[in-house]
């Protein structure tokens, strides 16, 4: 396929960028690693591409005065993976960023684009006019569904949410700042993503004239153990078949608070409240880990060709929890 024609603008202010986005069919361009592929493959069309590269304020990573972290959405994945504060205090995020795609894509790709990227379902990315593109069928439901979801489809659309960093941000309870024509708002990341049952044509609540500007991570207690683990079919350049992010806070050796999120599992970053509830109040033991793993996968709904994911999630969740127990 060839790249279609579109105009390209490079605004100098957020206000100007939002004005450009208010014209019909305009699209945000950050690093372009996902956007340009979507345009080339006609996943969607645009008349105007609005580059954010002139908005230097959106690039910084800095500590907040409360001891949290503020990340501008134009920070690259490499910058986040190498950030000293991220490595020390938010290791699941630094690890997730370091495992996205290849070094070239991490140098070019931004965290904002990582959170807003389009799904990878091969029917959606191909020439199929499926439900998500406004058609009336999901081709994956009875088709080649080995990489599709096991939770949250609503029996409508079976994409998996593709971002590694979103899974980590979910366990740190990050908030996202969104700028639009009416000003700014702050939204917990848990409310940012949209399930097919809410709207099958959208992945996030962002409107076409809104821009994700920053990510705010609250300060984390010293007793928090957090981690990210990704399993992929190939060791490089690949999305998660299965991912697990954990953030466990301990008090007197018992789990006081647990956050468990699964990637490659559902159309949104999937919080396993079942596992969290099962872990809370208990020591990490062989029995409590087994109960949490069982709870996390109890409501899985695998398709014909992705049943292996249930065992894969069981395995990596158990391994990750055992690693915490040993540490
Ligand atoms: C070969 C390959 C492998 C990949 N592997 C992985 C992987 O393993 N894990 C993973 O998580 N991702 C992966 N990606 C996906 C993606 O390219 C990167 O995650 C990258 O971070 C996207 O960022 P970008 O700045 O290039 O986004 P862009 O391509 O510029 O934008 C992506 C989308 O987000 C929108 N957008 C971007 N920034 C904003 C913003 N600030 N506000 C509102 N909307 C915005 C754009 O309009 C566009 O729709 C891969 C991509 C490729 C091509
Ligand atoms: S899983 Fe979703 S994106 Fe893929 S074919 Fe079905 S409706 Fe389309």
XYZ file of C-alpha atoms and ligand atoms in Angstrom:
388
model
C 0.000 0.000 0.000
C 1.139 3.592 -0.544
C 0.901 6.468 1.880
C -2.207 8.622 1.168
C -1.995 12.433 0.853
C -2.567 14.578 3.943
C -1.434 17.960 5.199
C 1.084 18.179 8.052
C 1.167 20.958 10.662
C 3.588 21.565 13.522
C 1.923 23.849 16.080
C 3.999 25.764 18.648
C 1.437 25.694 21.455
C -1.063 23.291 22.949
C -3.889 25.712 22.157
C -2.910 25.836 18.492
C -2.603 22.034 18.365
C -6.108 21.623 19.806
C -7.490 24.109 17.267
C -5.960 22.095 14.420
C -7.384 18.883 15.846
C -10.850 20.393 15.854
C -10.928 20.269 12.051
C -12.588 17.192 10.677
C -10.499 14.030 10.605
C -7.234 15.506 11.975
C -4.929 13.125 13.870
C -2.227 13.548 16.500
C 1.304 12.591 15.457
C 3.809 11.972 18.280
C 6.630 9.596 17.272
C 4.588 8.263 14.350
C 5.677 4.630 14.797
C 2.075 3.450 15.012
C 0.204 6.281 13.280
C 2.118 6.091 10.011
C 1.647 2.314 9.786
C -2.103 2.758 10.307
C -2.307 5.415 7.570
C -0.197 3.391 5.137
C -2.336 0.295 5.731
C -5.604 2.302 5.478
C -6.735 1.268 8.971
C -8.186 4.785 9.058
C -7.855 7.961 6.997
C -6.943 11.538 7.757
C -6.782 14.856 5.938
C -4.444 16.475 8.458
C -1.655 15.222 10.708
C -0.917 17.423 13.716
C 2.645 16.913 14.921
C 3.284 17.471 18.633
C 7.042 17.747 18.125
C 7.017 21.551 18.629
C 5.573 21.209 22.147
C 8.833 20.882 24.072
C 7.104 21.202 27.474
C 5.544 17.775 26.960
C 8.907 16.045 26.932
C 10.164 16.295 30.508
C 10.321 13.624 33.219
C 10.539 15.099 36.688
C 9.849 14.454 40.325
C 6.814 16.189 41.837
C 7.185 18.070 45.109
C 5.139 15.348 46.836
C 7.702 12.744 45.751
C 5.760 11.340 42.784
C 6.694 11.454 39.112
C 5.401 13.614 36.282
C 6.034 12.339 32.771
C 5.292 14.483 29.729
C 3.653 12.333 27.079
C 6.331 13.177 24.489
C 9.004 11.509 26.635
C 10.358 8.615 24.608
C 10.246 5.042 25.814
C 14.066 5.033 25.905
C 14.065 8.095 28.169
C 11.631 6.390 30.544
C 13.501 3.080 30.497
C 16.729 4.961 31.375
C 15.233 7.395 33.896
C 16.919 7.008 37.285
C 13.737 7.908 39.221
C 11.646 5.487 37.181
C 14.177 2.685 37.708
C 14.452 3.312 41.456
C 10.837 4.020 42.365
C 8.700 2.688 39.511
C 10.689 -0.334 38.320
C 7.692 -1.999 36.650
C 7.284 1.070 34.422
C 10.987 1.299 33.545
C 11.034 -2.418 32.732
C 7.840 -2.257 30.652
C 9.240 0.689 28.646
C 12.525 -1.170 28.111
C 10.678 -4.170 26.661
C 8.647 -2.343 24.019
C 9.609 -3.325 20.472
C 13.214 -2.575 19.370
C 15.755 0.125 20.378
C 14.936 2.181 17.264
C 11.213 2.141 18.048
C 11.857 2.998 21.693
C 14.007 5.964 20.627
C 11.268 7.281 18.364
C 8.110 6.111 20.157
C 6.638 8.251 22.938
C 4.800 7.114 26.026
C 1.704 9.078 24.944
C 1.663 7.195 21.641
C 2.282 3.961 23.492
C -0.854 4.517 25.584
C -2.988 5.620 22.606
C -1.796 3.167 19.946
C -4.330 1.204 17.921
C -4.935 -2.515 18.474
C -3.007 -5.164 16.561
C -5.808 -7.566 15.589
C -4.715 -8.734 12.136
C -8.233 -8.462 10.712
C -8.472 -4.866 11.906
C -5.004 -4.062 10.538
C -5.828 -5.868 7.290
C -8.519 -5.279 4.704
C -11.410 -6.588 6.779
C -14.291 -4.224 7.493
C -14.910 -5.629 10.956
C -17.073 -4.291 13.790
C -14.304 -2.018 15.075
C -14.119 -0.365 11.650
C -17.902 0.087 11.447
C -18.750 -3.257 9.803
C -21.093 -5.848 11.234
C -18.892 -8.884 11.937
C -15.998 -9.831 14.146
C -13.779 -12.038 11.998
C -11.643 -13.164 14.917
C -14.494 -14.780 16.837
C -14.551 -17.852 14.571
C -11.248 -17.164 12.815
C -7.540 -16.962 13.580
C -7.837 -15.956 17.200
C -4.626 -17.315 18.731
C -3.461 -13.856 19.860
C -6.810 -12.513 20.983
C -8.261 -11.863 24.425
C -9.507 -14.154 27.168
C -11.251 -11.474 29.249
C -13.500 -8.485 28.608
C -14.641 -9.094 25.017
C -18.342 -8.849 25.880
C -18.560 -11.430 23.035
C -18.288 -8.431 20.696
C -14.620 -7.725 19.878
C -11.595 -9.764 20.987
C -8.663 -7.357 20.667
C -5.966 -7.282 23.309
C -4.761 -3.953 24.572
C -1.233 -3.619 23.094
C 0.666 -1.217 25.400
C 3.275 -2.579 27.812
C 3.542 0.628 29.819
C -0.208 0.943 30.454
C -0.167 -2.303 32.448
C 2.580 -0.948 34.707
C 0.916 2.466 35.058
C -2.285 0.735 36.150
C -0.656 -0.912 39.191
C 0.923 2.421 40.215
C -2.544 4.042 40.002
C -1.341 6.701 37.581
C -3.509 9.604 36.475
C -3.583 11.055 32.966
C -3.893 14.744 32.142
C -5.950 15.489 29.057
C -6.142 18.874 27.331
C -9.038 19.858 25.073
C -10.956 22.921 23.857
C -12.657 23.287 27.259
C -9.450 23.104 29.309
C -7.738 20.294 31.170
C -8.902 17.302 33.170
C -7.191 14.580 35.184
C -8.400 11.014 34.850
C -7.313 7.827 36.637
C -5.805 5.498 34.023
C -8.418 2.925 34.979
C -11.093 5.198 33.485
C -9.176 5.966 30.281
C -9.752 2.746 28.368
C -13.024 1.591 26.823
C -14.359 -1.961 26.633
C -16.080 -3.198 23.442
C -19.350 -3.360 25.390
C -19.122 0.403 25.992
C -18.149 1.364 22.426
C -16.659 -1.109 19.981
C -15.187 1.635 17.773
C -13.152 3.308 20.512
C -10.175 2.174 22.589
C -10.032 5.198 24.884
C -12.290 8.007 26.093
C -10.143 10.608 24.252
C -12.074 12.808 21.848
C -10.514 13.596 18.468
C -9.659 17.144 19.584
C -8.084 16.137 22.896
C -4.405 15.553 23.664
C -2.883 13.435 26.387
C -0.346 15.790 27.932
C 1.090 14.159 31.030
C 1.137 11.158 33.298
C 1.198 11.619 37.054
C 2.467 8.835 39.263
C 1.690 9.162 42.971
C 4.526 8.707 45.487
C 5.028 5.052 46.367
C 5.607 3.681 49.867
C 9.043 2.177 50.580
C 7.477 -1.194 51.422
C 6.028 -1.563 47.916
C 7.259 -4.395 45.749
C 6.511 -3.861 42.068
C 7.464 -5.737 38.921
C 6.611 -6.283 35.253
C 6.988 -9.487 33.286
C 6.317 -9.937 29.583
C 6.154 -13.137 27.562
C 6.292 -12.896 23.789
C 6.466 -15.319 20.910
C 9.856 -13.960 19.784
C 12.462 -12.423 22.059
C 12.496 -9.078 20.231
C 10.152 -6.775 18.325
C 7.055 -8.348 19.681
C 3.955 -7.474 21.622
C 3.039 -9.309 24.829
C 1.356 -12.685 24.478
C 0.936 -12.298 28.202
C 2.131 -9.662 30.654
C 1.827 -9.293 34.422
C 2.415 -6.173 36.512
C 2.375 -6.387 40.290
C 2.448 -3.791 43.067
C 2.226 -5.352 46.521
C 2.495 -3.435 49.761
C 3.376 -5.454 52.852
C 2.747 -4.871 56.529
C 4.299 -7.316 58.988
C 4.842 -9.805 56.158
C 1.201 -9.769 55.113
C -0.072 -8.188 51.914
C -1.727 -4.974 52.989
C -2.601 -3.777 49.494
C -2.325 -5.547 46.144
C -2.514 -4.355 42.559
C -2.395 -7.022 39.854
C -2.723 -6.162 36.158
C -2.612 -8.403 33.097
C -1.513 -7.416 29.589
C -2.281 -9.268 26.357
C -5.356 -10.507 28.192
C -8.236 -8.137 27.446
C -9.220 -5.170 25.250
C -8.083 -2.881 28.088
C -5.235 -3.184 30.621
C -6.895 -5.807 32.819
C -6.955 -5.350 36.557
C -7.477 -8.646 38.338
C -9.508 -7.582 41.353
C -10.093 -11.288 42.081
C -6.357 -11.885 42.571
C -5.978 -8.654 44.549
C -8.765 -9.574 46.970
C -7.435 -13.096 47.418
C -3.936 -11.847 48.253
C -4.935 -9.035 50.608
C -4.436 -9.813 54.304
C -2.360 -12.952 53.685
C 1.296 -13.946 53.732
C 2.617 -15.041 50.362
C 2.719 -18.826 50.672
C 2.389 -21.679 48.197
C -1.289 -21.940 49.151
C -2.162 -18.232 48.997
C -0.335 -17.870 45.666
C -2.222 -20.849 44.229
C -5.530 -19.348 45.408
C -4.700 -15.970 43.835
C -3.707 -17.558 40.518
C -6.884 -19.617 40.481
C -8.982 -16.520 41.262
C -7.287 -14.479 38.516
C -8.070 -17.002 35.781
C -11.422 -18.305 37.038
C -13.501 -16.138 34.694
C -11.303 -16.478 31.614
C -13.190 -17.124 28.379
C -10.685 -18.483 25.868
C -11.572 -18.793 22.194
C -10.942 -21.855 20.049
C -7.229 -21.123 19.428
C -6.027 -19.136 22.431
C -6.693 -21.547 25.304
C -2.933 -21.745 25.873
C -3.077 -18.201 27.276
C -4.904 -19.392 30.389
C -2.007 -21.672 31.330
C 0.516 -19.036 30.301
C -1.021 -16.467 32.643
C -1.249 -19.072 35.412
C 2.441 -19.823 35.000
C 3.788 -16.267 34.910
C 1.536 -14.973 37.679
C 2.625 -17.840 39.919
C 6.300 -17.262 39.067
C 6.063 -13.532 39.692
C 4.330 -13.998 43.052
C 6.857 -16.660 44.088
C 9.682 -14.288 43.195
C 8.161 -11.652 45.512
C 7.793 -14.245 48.283
C 11.500 -15.109 48.018
C 12.707 -11.478 47.927
C 7.283 -3.363 14.859
C 6.583 -2.742 16.041
C 6.652 -3.360 17.248
C 6.011 -2.791 18.381
N 6.093 -3.439 19.567
C 5.468 -2.915 20.665
C 5.549 -3.581 21.919
O 6.192 -4.610 22.066
N 4.894 -3.030 22.976
C 4.192 -1.869 22.873
O 3.633 -1.417 23.877
N 4.094 -1.220 21.687
C 4.720 -1.697 20.587
N 4.639 -1.029 19.379
C 3.665 0.086 19.241
C 4.092 1.569 19.176
O 4.650 1.923 17.969
C 4.937 2.066 20.273
O 4.362 1.585 21.442
C 5.111 3.609 20.394
O 5.298 3.944 21.745
C 3.992 4.481 19.873
O 4.372 5.838 20.135
P 4.474 6.949 18.995
O 4.922 8.191 19.675
O 5.286 6.493 17.846
O 2.948 7.043 18.604
P 2.252 7.608 17.280
O 2.402 6.601 16.209
O 2.661 8.985 16.981
O 0.748 7.628 17.804
C 0.036 6.438 18.098
C -1.448 6.793 18.258
O -1.642 7.560 19.420
C -2.164 8.856 19.115
N -1.413 9.769 19.999
C -0.068 9.809 20.143
N 0.284 10.667 21.112
C -0.875 11.206 21.561
C -1.171 12.163 22.574
N -0.200 12.742 23.305
N -2.468 12.499 22.778
C -3.448 11.915 22.042
N -3.233 10.991 21.090
C -1.959 10.631 20.855
C -1.928 9.064 17.616
O -2.908 9.883 17.041
C -1.996 7.625 17.103
O -3.330 7.224 16.883
C 5.284 -1.567 18.243
C 5.230 -0.937 16.991
C 5.872 -1.502 15.896
C 5.785 -0.784 14.584
S -11.420 -8.741 17.349
Fe -12.243 -6.667 17.118
S -10.797 -5.680 15.768
Fe -10.511 -7.915 15.510
S -11.906 -8.562 13.858
Fe -13.024 -8.756 15.748
S -14.126 -6.779 15.903
Fe -12.440 -6.464 14.486
